[in-house]
Coordinates of C-alpha atoms in Angstrom, one line a residue:
Chain Z
M284 CA 27.7 -0.2 -46.4
K285 CA 26.5 -1.1 -49.9
I286 CA 22.9 -1.4 -48.6
F287 CA 23.3 2.0 -46.8
W288 CA 24.0 3.7 -50.1
A289 CA 21.2 1.8 -51.9
F290 CA 18.7 3.3 -49.5
A291 CA 20.4 6.7 -49.6
R292 CA 20.1 6.7 -53.4
Q293 CA 16.5 5.7 -53.3
A294 CA 15.6 8.6 -51.1
F295 CA 17.6 10.9 -53.4
H296 CA 15.5 9.7 -56.4
N297 CA 12.2 10.1 -54.5
S298 CA 13.0 13.8 -53.8
A299 CA 14.0 14.4 -57.4
V300 CA 10.4 13.8 -58.6
Y301 CA 9.1 17.2 -57.7
R302 CA 10.6 19.7 -60.1
F303 CA 8.1 22.5 -59.4
E304 CA 9.0 22.3 -55.8
F305 CA 12.5 23.3 -56.6
W306 CA 11.5 26.8 -57.6
L307 CA 9.1 27.2 -54.7
R308 CA 11.8 26.2 -52.3
L309 CA 14.3 28.5 -53.9
F310 CA 11.9 31.4 -53.7
S311 CA 11.1 30.5 -50.1
I312 CA 14.9 30.5 -49.3
Y313 CA 15.2 33.9 -51.0
L314 CA 12.3 35.3 -48.8
L315 CA 13.9 34.0 -45.6
M316 CA 17.2 35.5 -46.5
Y317 CA 15.6 38.8 -47.4
C318 CA 13.8 38.9 -44.1
I319 CA 16.8 38.2 -41.9
Y320 CA 19.0 40.5 -44.0
W321 CA 16.7 43.5 -43.3
V322 CA 16.4 42.7 -39.6
W323 CA 20.1 42.8 -39.0
K324 CA 20.7 45.6 -41.4
T325 CA 18.2 47.8 -39.5
L326 CA 19.5 46.9 -36.1
Y327 CA 23.1 47.5 -37.3
T328 CA 22.4 50.9 -38.8
Q329 CA 20.6 51.9 -35.7
T330 CA 23.4 50.9 -33.2
P331 CA 26.6 50.1 -35.1
G332 CA 29.1 48.1 -33.1
A333 CA 26.5 46.7 -30.7
F334 CA 26.9 43.2 -32.1
G335 CA 30.6 42.8 -31.4
V336 CA 31.0 41.7 -35.0
S337 CA 30.8 43.4 -38.4
L338 CA 27.6 43.8 -40.3
E339 CA 28.9 41.4 -42.9
Q340 CA 29.5 38.7 -40.3
M341 CA 26.1 39.3 -38.8
V342 CA 24.3 39.2 -42.1
T343 CA 26.2 36.0 -43.0
Y344 CA 25.2 34.5 -39.7
G345 CA 21.5 35.3 -40.3
I346 CA 21.5 34.0 -43.9
L347 CA 23.3 30.8 -43.1
G348 CA 20.8 30.2 -40.3
M349 CA 18.1 30.3 -42.8
A350 CA 19.9 28.4 -45.6
L351 CA 21.3 25.6 -43.6
E352 CA 17.8 24.6 -42.4
I353 CA 17.0 23.3 -45.9
F354 CA 19.9 20.8 -45.8
L355 CA 19.9 19.9 -42.2
D356 CA 16.2 19.6 -41.4
V357 CA 15.3 16.3 -43.2
G358 CA 12.7 15.5 -40.5
P359 CA 13.0 11.7 -40.0
E360 CA 10.4 12.2 -37.2
W361 CA 7.7 12.8 -39.9
Y362 CA 8.5 9.6 -41.8
I363 CA 8.5 7.6 -38.6
A364 CA 5.2 9.2 -37.4
T365 CA 3.5 8.5 -40.7
Q366 CA 4.7 4.9 -40.8
V367 CA 3.6 4.3 -37.2
R368 CA 0.2 5.9 -37.8
T369 CA -0.5 3.9 -41.0
G370 CA 1.0 0.7 -39.6
A371 CA 3.5 0.6 -42.5
I372 CA 6.3 0.6 -40.0
D373 CA 6.3 -3.3 -40.0
T374 CA 7.5 -3.3 -43.6
D375 CA 10.4 -1.0 -42.5
L376 CA 11.2 -3.4 -39.7
M377 CA 11.3 -6.3 -42.2
K378 CA 13.9 -4.7 -44.4
P379 CA 17.4 -6.3 -44.3
L380 CA 18.8 -3.3 -42.5
D381 CA 18.8 -2.1 -38.9
F382 CA 16.0 0.5 -38.5
H383 CA 18.2 3.2 -37.1
V384 CA 20.8 2.8 -39.9
H385 CA 18.0 2.7 -42.5
M386 CA 16.6 6.0 -41.2
L387 CA 20.1 7.5 -41.3
A388 CA 20.5 6.3 -44.9
R389 CA 17.2 7.8 -45.9
S390 CA 17.9 11.1 -44.3
T391 CA 21.4 11.2 -45.7
G392 CA 20.0 10.7 -49.2
E393 CA 17.5 13.5 -48.8
M394 CA 20.1 15.8 -47.3
M395 CA 22.5 15.2 -50.2
F396 CA 19.7 15.8 -52.7
S397 CA 18.9 19.2 -51.2
L398 CA 22.6 19.9 -50.9
G399 CA 23.2 18.9 -54.5
I400 CA 20.5 21.0 -56.1
L401 CA 19.9 23.9 -53.7
A402 CA 23.3 24.6 -52.2
F403 CA 24.8 26.3 -55.2
P404 CA 21.8 28.5 -56.1
S405 CA 21.2 29.4 -52.4
F406 CA 24.8 30.4 -51.9
A407 CA 24.7 32.4 -55.2
I408 CA 21.6 34.3 -54.0
G409 CA 23.1 34.8 -50.5
H410 CA 26.4 36.0 -51.9
Y411 CA 25.3 38.2 -54.8
L412 CA 22.1 39.7 -53.4
F413 CA 22.8 39.9 -49.6
G414 CA 26.5 39.9 -49.3
L415 CA 27.1 36.5 -47.7
S416 CA 30.8 36.2 -47.3
L417 CA 32.7 33.2 -48.6
P418 CA 35.1 31.0 -46.7
G419 CA 38.5 32.6 -46.3
D420 CA 40.7 29.6 -47.2
V421 CA 40.7 25.8 -47.7
L422 CA 41.3 25.0 -44.1
H423 CA 38.5 27.3 -42.9
G424 CA 36.2 25.8 -45.5
L425 CA 37.1 22.3 -44.4
T426 CA 36.6 23.0 -40.7
F427 CA 33.1 24.3 -41.5
A428 CA 32.4 21.2 -43.6
V429 CA 33.4 18.9 -40.7
S430 CA 31.3 20.9 -38.3
L431 CA 28.3 20.8 -40.7
I432 CA 28.5 17.0 -41.0
L433 CA 28.5 16.7 -37.2
S434 CA 25.6 19.1 -37.1
F435 CA 23.6 17.0 -39.5
F436 CA 24.4 14.0 -37.3
V437 CA 23.2 15.7 -34.2
F438 CA 20.0 17.1 -35.8
F439 CA 19.1 13.8 -37.3
H440 CA 19.3 12.0 -34.0
I441 CA 17.2 14.6 -32.2
G442 CA 14.6 14.1 -34.9
F443 CA 15.0 10.3 -34.7
L444 CA 14.3 10.5 -30.9
L445 CA 11.2 12.6 -31.5
G446 CA 10.1 10.0 -34.0
T447 CA 10.7 7.2 -31.5
L448 CA 8.4 9.1 -29.2
T449 CA 5.5 8.7 -31.7
V450 CA 5.5 4.9 -31.1
I451 CA 4.3 5.8 -27.6
T452 CA 2.2 8.9 -28.3
L453 CA 1.1 7.9 -31.8
D454 CA 1.1 11.5 -33.0
I455 CA 3.6 14.3 -32.9
R456 CA 1.6 17.0 -34.7
S457 CA 0.4 18.6 -31.5
I458 CA 3.9 18.8 -30.0
A459 CA 5.7 19.5 -33.2
W460 CA 5.2 23.3 -33.2
A461 CA 6.5 23.7 -29.7
Y462 CA 9.4 21.4 -30.5
Y463 CA 10.5 23.3 -33.6
S464 CA 10.3 26.7 -32.0
L465 CA 12.3 25.5 -29.1
V466 CA 15.0 24.0 -31.4
A467 CA 15.1 27.2 -33.4
F468 CA 15.5 29.2 -30.2
F469 CA 18.1 27.2 -28.3
S470 CA 20.2 26.3 -31.4
G471 CA 20.8 30.0 -32.1
Q472 CA 19.3 29.6 -35.6
I473 CA 17.8 33.1 -35.8
V474 CA 19.5 35.1 -32.9
P475 CA 23.1 34.0 -32.1
L476 CA 23.5 32.8 -28.6
W477 CA 26.0 35.5 -27.6
L478 CA 23.2 38.0 -27.7
F479 CA 21.1 36.0 -25.2
P480 CA 20.7 37.1 -21.6
E481 CA 23.0 35.3 -19.2
V482 CA 20.4 32.8 -17.9
L483 CA 19.3 31.6 -21.4
R484 CA 22.8 31.4 -22.6
K485 CA 23.6 29.1 -19.6
I486 CA 20.7 26.9 -20.4
S487 CA 21.5 26.6 -24.0
S488 CA 25.1 25.6 -23.3
F489 CA 23.8 22.4 -21.6
L490 CA 21.6 21.5 -24.5
P491 CA 22.6 19.7 -27.7
F492 CA 20.9 22.2 -30.0
Q493 CA 23.8 24.6 -30.1
A494 CA 25.7 21.9 -32.1
V495 CA 23.1 22.3 -34.9
Y496 CA 23.3 25.9 -36.0
Y497 CA 25.3 28.0 -33.5
I498 CA 28.6 26.1 -33.8
P499 CA 28.9 25.6 -37.5
I500 CA 27.8 29.2 -38.3
S501 CA 30.1 30.7 -35.7
I502 CA 33.0 28.7 -37.2
Y503 CA 32.0 30.1 -40.6
I504 CA 31.9 33.7 -39.5
K505 CA 35.1 33.1 -37.5
T506 CA 33.8 34.1 -34.1
L507 CA 34.9 30.6 -33.2
S508 CA 38.4 30.0 -34.6
G509 CA 41.7 28.3 -33.6
S510 CA 41.5 26.3 -30.4
A511 CA 38.0 27.6 -29.7
A512 CA 36.8 26.1 -33.0
L513 CA 38.5 22.8 -32.2
K514 CA 36.8 22.7 -28.8
A515 CA 33.5 23.4 -30.4
L516 CA 34.0 20.6 -32.8
G517 CA 34.8 18.3 -29.9
L518 CA 31.6 19.3 -28.2
Q519 CA 29.7 18.6 -31.4
A520 CA 31.3 15.2 -31.6
F521 CA 30.5 14.5 -28.0
W522 CA 26.8 15.2 -28.7
A523 CA 26.8 13.2 -31.9
V524 CA 28.2 10.1 -30.1
A525 CA 26.0 10.5 -27.0
L526 CA 22.9 10.9 -29.2
V527 CA 23.7 7.8 -31.3
F528 CA 23.8 5.7 -28.1
F529 CA 20.7 7.4 -26.6
A530 CA 18.7 7.0 -29.8
R531 CA 19.6 3.3 -30.2
W532 CA 18.8 2.6 -26.6
A533 CA 15.5 4.5 -26.8
W534 CA 14.5 2.7 -30.1
D535 CA 15.4 -0.7 -28.7
R536 CA 13.1 -0.1 -25.7
V537 CA 10.2 1.3 -27.7
H538 CA 10.7 -1.3 -30.5
T539 CA 10.0 -4.2 -28.1
R540 CA 6.9 -2.4 -27.0
L541 CA 5.8 -2.0 -30.6
T542 CA 6.2 -5.8 -31.2
V543 CA 4.1 -6.6 -28.1
Q544 CA 1.3 -4.2 -29.2
G545 CA 1.3 -5.7 -32.7
G546 CA 1.2 -9.3 -31.5
Chain Q
M300 CA -32.9 26.9 -42.4
S301 CA -31.0 30.1 -43.0
A302 CA -27.3 29.8 -44.1
M303 CA -26.1 31.3 -40.8
A304 CA -28.2 28.9 -38.6
L305 CA -26.9 26.0 -40.7
Y306 CA -23.3 27.2 -40.3
F307 CA -23.6 27.5 -36.5
R308 CA -25.2 24.0 -36.2
L309 CA -22.3 22.6 -38.3
I310 CA -19.8 24.3 -36.1
R311 CA -21.4 22.9 -33.0
V312 CA -21.1 19.4 -34.4
A313 CA -17.5 20.0 -35.3
I314 CA -16.7 21.1 -31.8
Q315 CA -18.4 18.1 -30.3
A316 CA -16.3 15.9 -32.6
R317 CA -13.1 17.6 -31.6
M318 CA -13.9 17.3 -27.9
Q319 CA -13.6 13.5 -28.0
Y320 CA -9.8 13.9 -27.9
R321 CA -9.1 15.8 -24.7
A322 CA -5.5 14.8 -24.2
D323 CA -4.7 16.0 -27.7
F324 CA -6.5 19.2 -27.0
L325 CA -4.4 19.9 -23.9
T326 CA -1.0 19.1 -25.5
G327 CA -1.9 21.1 -28.5
I328 CA -2.9 24.2 -26.5
I329 CA 0.3 24.0 -24.4
G330 CA 2.4 23.5 -27.6
V331 CA 1.0 26.6 -29.3
I332 CA 1.5 28.7 -26.2
V333 CA 5.1 27.5 -25.9
M334 CA 5.6 28.4 -29.6
N335 CA 4.2 31.9 -29.1
V336 CA 6.3 32.4 -26.0
T337 CA 9.6 31.5 -27.8
T338 CA 8.7 33.6 -30.8
V339 CA 8.0 36.7 -28.6
T340 CA 11.1 36.0 -26.4
L341 CA 13.3 35.9 -29.5
I342 CA 12.0 39.2 -30.8
G343 CA 12.1 40.5 -27.2
I344 CA 15.8 39.7 -26.9
L345 CA 16.5 41.6 -30.1
V346 CA 14.5 44.6 -29.2
T347 CA 15.7 45.0 -25.6
R348 CA 19.3 44.3 -26.7
F349 CA 19.1 47.2 -29.1
S350 CA 16.6 49.2 -27.1
H351 CA 14.2 49.5 -30.1
L352 CA 13.7 48.1 -33.6
N353 CA 13.5 50.9 -36.1
G354 CA 11.7 53.1 -33.5
W355 CA 9.4 50.3 -32.2
S356 CA 9.8 49.6 -28.5
L357 CA 9.6 46.2 -27.0
W358 CA 5.9 46.5 -26.0
E359 CA 5.0 48.1 -29.3
V360 CA 6.4 45.1 -31.0
V361 CA 4.5 42.8 -28.7
F362 CA 1.4 44.8 -29.5
L363 CA 1.9 44.3 -33.2
Y364 CA 2.4 40.6 -32.8
C365 CA -0.6 40.1 -30.5
L366 CA -2.9 42.3 -32.7
W367 CA -2.1 40.0 -35.6
L368 CA -2.5 36.9 -33.4
L369 CA -6.0 37.8 -32.3
G370 CA -7.2 38.1 -35.9
H371 CA -5.3 35.0 -36.7
S372 CA -6.8 33.1 -33.8
L373 CA -10.3 33.5 -35.3
F374 CA -9.0 32.4 -38.7
S375 CA -7.2 29.5 -37.1
L376 CA -10.4 28.4 -35.1
F377 CA -12.9 28.6 -37.9
F378 CA -11.2 28.7 -41.3
W379 CA -7.9 26.8 -40.9
H380 CA -9.1 24.0 -43.0
V381 CA -9.6 26.1 -46.1
R382 CA -5.9 25.5 -46.6
A383 CA -6.7 21.8 -46.9
L384 CA -9.1 22.3 -49.8
E385 CA -6.9 20.2 -52.1
D386 CA -7.3 17.2 -49.8
Y387 CA -11.1 17.7 -50.0
L388 CA -10.9 17.7 -53.7
V389 CA -8.5 14.7 -54.0
E390 CA -10.3 12.5 -51.5
G391 CA -13.7 13.3 -53.0
T392 CA -15.0 14.8 -49.7
F393 CA -15.9 17.9 -51.7
D394 CA -18.5 16.0 -53.8
Q395 CA -20.5 15.4 -50.7
F396 CA -21.0 19.2 -50.3
L397 CA -22.3 19.4 -53.9
I398 CA -25.0 16.8 -53.6
R399 CA -26.5 18.2 -50.4
P400 CA -29.4 20.6 -50.5
A401 CA -27.4 23.5 -49.0
S402 CA -24.7 25.9 -50.1
P403 CA -21.5 24.0 -50.7
F404 CA -19.6 27.1 -49.3
I405 CA -21.4 26.9 -45.9
L406 CA -20.9 23.1 -45.8
F407 CA -17.3 23.5 -46.5
L408 CA -16.7 26.3 -43.9
G409 CA -18.6 24.5 -41.2
R410 CA -16.8 21.2 -41.8
E411 CA -14.1 21.6 -39.1
V412 CA -12.9 23.7 -36.2
Q413 CA -9.2 23.9 -35.3
Y414 CA -9.1 24.1 -31.5
L415 CA -5.5 25.4 -31.5
G416 CA -6.9 28.9 -32.2
V417 CA -7.9 29.0 -28.6
A418 CA -4.3 29.0 -27.5
D419 CA -3.5 31.9 -29.9
A420 CA -6.5 33.8 -28.5
I421 CA -5.3 33.3 -24.9
F422 CA -1.8 34.4 -25.7
G423 CA -3.0 37.3 -27.9
I424 CA -5.3 38.7 -25.2
S425 CA -2.7 38.4 -22.4
G426 CA 0.0 40.0 -24.6
L427 CA -2.2 42.9 -25.6
S428 CA -3.3 43.5 -22.0
L429 CA 0.3 43.6 -20.9
A430 CA 1.2 45.9 -23.8
Y431 CA -1.7 48.2 -23.1
S432 CA -0.7 48.8 -19.5
N433 CA 3.0 49.0 -20.2
L434 CA 2.5 51.5 -23.0
D435 CA 0.2 53.4 -20.7
L436 CA -2.5 53.6 -23.3
H437 CA -5.9 55.2 -22.7
W438 CA -8.1 54.5 -25.6
N439 CA -11.4 56.4 -26.2
A440 CA -14.5 54.7 -27.6
T441 CA -13.5 55.3 -31.2
K442 CA -10.2 53.5 -30.7
W443 CA -11.8 50.5 -29.0
L444 CA -14.3 50.3 -31.8
F445 CA -11.6 50.4 -34.4
F446 CA -9.6 47.8 -32.5
G447 CA -12.6 45.4 -32.7
A448 CA -13.0 46.2 -36.4
A449 CA -9.3 45.7 -37.1
I450 CA -9.4 42.2 -35.5
I451 CA -12.4 41.1 -37.5
A452 CA -10.8 42.6 -40.6
G453 CA -7.6 40.7 -39.8
T454 CA -9.5 37.4 -39.7
L455 CA -11.3 38.2 -43.0
I456 CA -8.1 39.2 -44.7
E457 CA -6.2 36.0 -43.8
S458 CA -9.2 33.8 -44.5
T459 CA -10.0 35.3 -47.9
L460 CA -6.4 35.2 -49.0
S461 CA -6.0 31.6 -47.9
L462 CA -9.3 30.6 -49.6
M463 CA -8.4 32.3 -52.8
I464 CA -5.0 30.6 -53.0
A465 CA -6.6 27.3 -52.0
C466 CA -9.0 27.8 -55.0
I467 CA -5.9 27.3 -57.3
S468 CA -6.3 23.6 -56.6
F469 CA -9.6 23.6 -58.6
W470 CA -7.4 24.2 -61.6
T471 CA -4.0 22.6 -60.7
G472 CA -5.0 20.1 -58.0
R473 CA -2.3 21.5 -55.7
S474 CA -2.3 24.7 -53.6
R475 CA -0.8 23.9 -50.2
R476 CA 2.7 24.9 -51.2
A477 CA 1.5 28.2 -52.5
N478 CA -0.4 28.8 -49.3
N479 CA 2.6 28.0 -47.2
L480 CA 4.5 30.6 -49.2
M481 CA 1.8 33.2 -48.4
M482 CA 2.0 32.1 -44.7
Q483 CA 5.8 32.7 -44.8
I484 CA 5.3 36.3 -46.2
N485 CA 2.7 36.7 -43.5
T486 CA 5.1 35.6 -40.8
M487 CA 7.6 38.2 -41.8
V488 CA 5.0 40.9 -41.4
Q489 CA 3.8 39.7 -38.0
Y490 CA 7.2 39.2 -36.4
Y491 CA 8.8 42.4 -37.4
P492 CA 7.4 45.9 -38.0
M493 CA 7.0 45.9 -41.7
D494 CA 8.7 49.3 -42.2
I495 CA 12.2 47.7 -41.6
F496 CA 11.9 46.0 -45.0
G497 CA 12.7 47.3 -48.5
Y498 CA 10.3 49.4 -50.7
V499 CA 9.2 46.6 -53.0
F500 CA 8.3 44.2 -50.2
R501 CA 6.3 47.0 -48.5
V502 CA 4.4 47.6 -51.7
I503 CA 3.6 43.9 -52.0
V504 CA 2.3 43.4 -48.5
T505 CA 0.2 46.5 -48.8
G506 CA -1.2 46.3 -52.3
F507 CA -0.9 42.7 -53.5
I508 CA -0.9 40.3 -50.6
P509 CA -2.3 42.9 -48.1
V510 CA -1.3 41.1 -44.9
A511 CA 0.2 44.4 -43.5
F512 CA -3.5 45.5 -42.9
M513 CA -3.8 42.7 -40.3
N514 CA -1.5 44.5 -37.8
Y515 CA 0.9 47.1 -39.1
Y516 CA -1.5 49.7 -40.5
P517 CA -4.2 49.5 -37.8
A518 CA -1.4 49.6 -35.1
L519 CA -0.2 52.9 -36.5
M520 CA -3.6 54.4 -35.7
L521 CA -4.0 52.6 -32.4
L522 CA -0.5 53.5 -31.1
D523 CA -0.6 57.1 -32.6
K524 CA 2.3 56.5 -35.0
L525 CA 0.6 57.9 -38.1
D526 CA 3.6 60.1 -38.8
R527 CA 5.6 57.1 -39.7
V528 CA 3.9 56.8 -43.1
G529 CA 3.5 60.6 -43.7
S530 CA 1.0 61.4 -46.4
L531 CA -0.1 57.8 -46.5
W532 CA -1.7 58.1 -43.0
W533 CA -5.1 57.2 -44.4
L534 CA -3.9 53.6 -45.0
A535 CA -4.0 53.2 -41.2
Y536 CA -7.8 53.3 -41.4
M537 CA -8.2 51.1 -44.4
S538 CA -8.2 47.6 -42.9
P539 CA -12.0 47.2 -42.8
V540 CA -12.2 48.4 -46.4
V541 CA -9.5 46.0 -47.6
A542 CA -11.2 43.2 -45.8
F543 CA -14.5 44.1 -47.5
L544 CA -12.9 44.2 -50.9
L545 CA -11.2 40.9 -50.4
V546 CA -14.5 39.3 -49.4
G547 CA -16.0 40.5 -52.7
I548 CA -13.1 39.3 -54.8
T549 CA -13.1 36.0 -53.1
S550 CA -16.8 35.3 -53.7
V551 CA -16.2 35.9 -57.4
V552 CA -13.2 33.6 -57.4
W553 CA -15.1 30.9 -55.5
R554 CA -18.0 31.0 -58.0
L555 CA -15.6 30.7 -60.9
A556 CA -13.8 27.8 -59.2
L557 CA -17.1 26.0 -58.5
R558 CA -18.2 26.3 -62.1
R559 CA -14.9 25.0 -63.2
Y560 CA -15.2 22.0 -60.8
S561 CA -18.7 20.9 -61.8
S562 CA -17.8 21.2 -65.5
S563 CA -14.8 19.0 -65.2
G564 CA -16.5 16.5 -62.9
G565 CA -18.8 15.5 -65.8

């Protein structure tokens, strides 16, 4: 556990180097929020009541969908892809830590860095400029926090699996765009799943992506509450555990292949 | 050899170099098509769910997106690598352009092609054809001519803006982040009809980062929606003029940047 935090701290420091980037990222967050705010506001003014929720909830959903990406999307796949392409992956494998745990530590560090410096200003922008609602009470906030941790876990492992794929394909750049747009689509990041046509909603309910954005945000805006929220948390936990096993299994298989190639 | 002939020869070489990786070509093309399909489906879900988006019907929104995509596809094919100018500078590749007996600008532009633009073009043409028949359009020769001009103007607008921002790296060494930000603003204008946004944003994408001239304004003319902007109807015809102005400004910026580079290179 001590080593885990050592690696997490290292990743935190690496991200802290770029100060100028902070302002660019903040501005970019502002733009994304601005965009989604106007989309929902326009649609709501046009047909009030068609969402099944209030404008405030809808705007909150849209803004969170944009804001959470900064913390959740730490992209372990890009790190793995670069290491595989340059061959530096062997130094990673020599480290005194299991590769999967090492990657998790790295990503956790990066996530906490983004959370530490960007969470407060982003929420301030969201709340004061676009009317992002705040959590109702402590219990509600805690449920959301738990859901968010599970969501990070699920998202990390999906990225890790994609990274594992690069050991075979050697490059993910050509599939990355399709992958990211499919994740954004089926996770309900931009358009909540309840607005989907029946068929697409069915498909998305069988995929792990809903655990990334749809569930935590729905808990936040209280369209999932009480027992439904608990059930959703259970589903997230299921996907988190299933993906840990799947990711470890996949990495073990590919890992031996990597050693054979290197020999 | 004239500049144009040199450029086309360079492009031919770049295409041959690209063609060595066929598997990558195919996965890339499929990937970009999947991306476009999901994007349009998302907007499509919204528009059909609410029957229209600020007065733009489903096929009109598809038309907007695909009109942008066609201009973008040419940018993506031939000029995508201007965004990577900072790498050329850092890695010293740019010095090669300066010591050869030809215009560094032509050498730079002809350096690479980005095959993924082909996928954008395929999607854009299919989307526009579907929109054309679904909207029951019957264009006369003037509209077809303007349509062609709008696409070329779109390519030029995106290319010159990208190049100008990339030129920042002659001074600061870094420009990719700034270019990504421009791309993000651009994305907002392509995905949604720009008139849903606030006044300040509309002024910015019209007058300062004029990406609205890639699809929104020409679409007003092509879809007979000039009344949406009232007394500013003439903006709908301005895309070629905007593109022309940007080319002029960019050539000045490029010359300044180059002078700056050779003086610091020592």
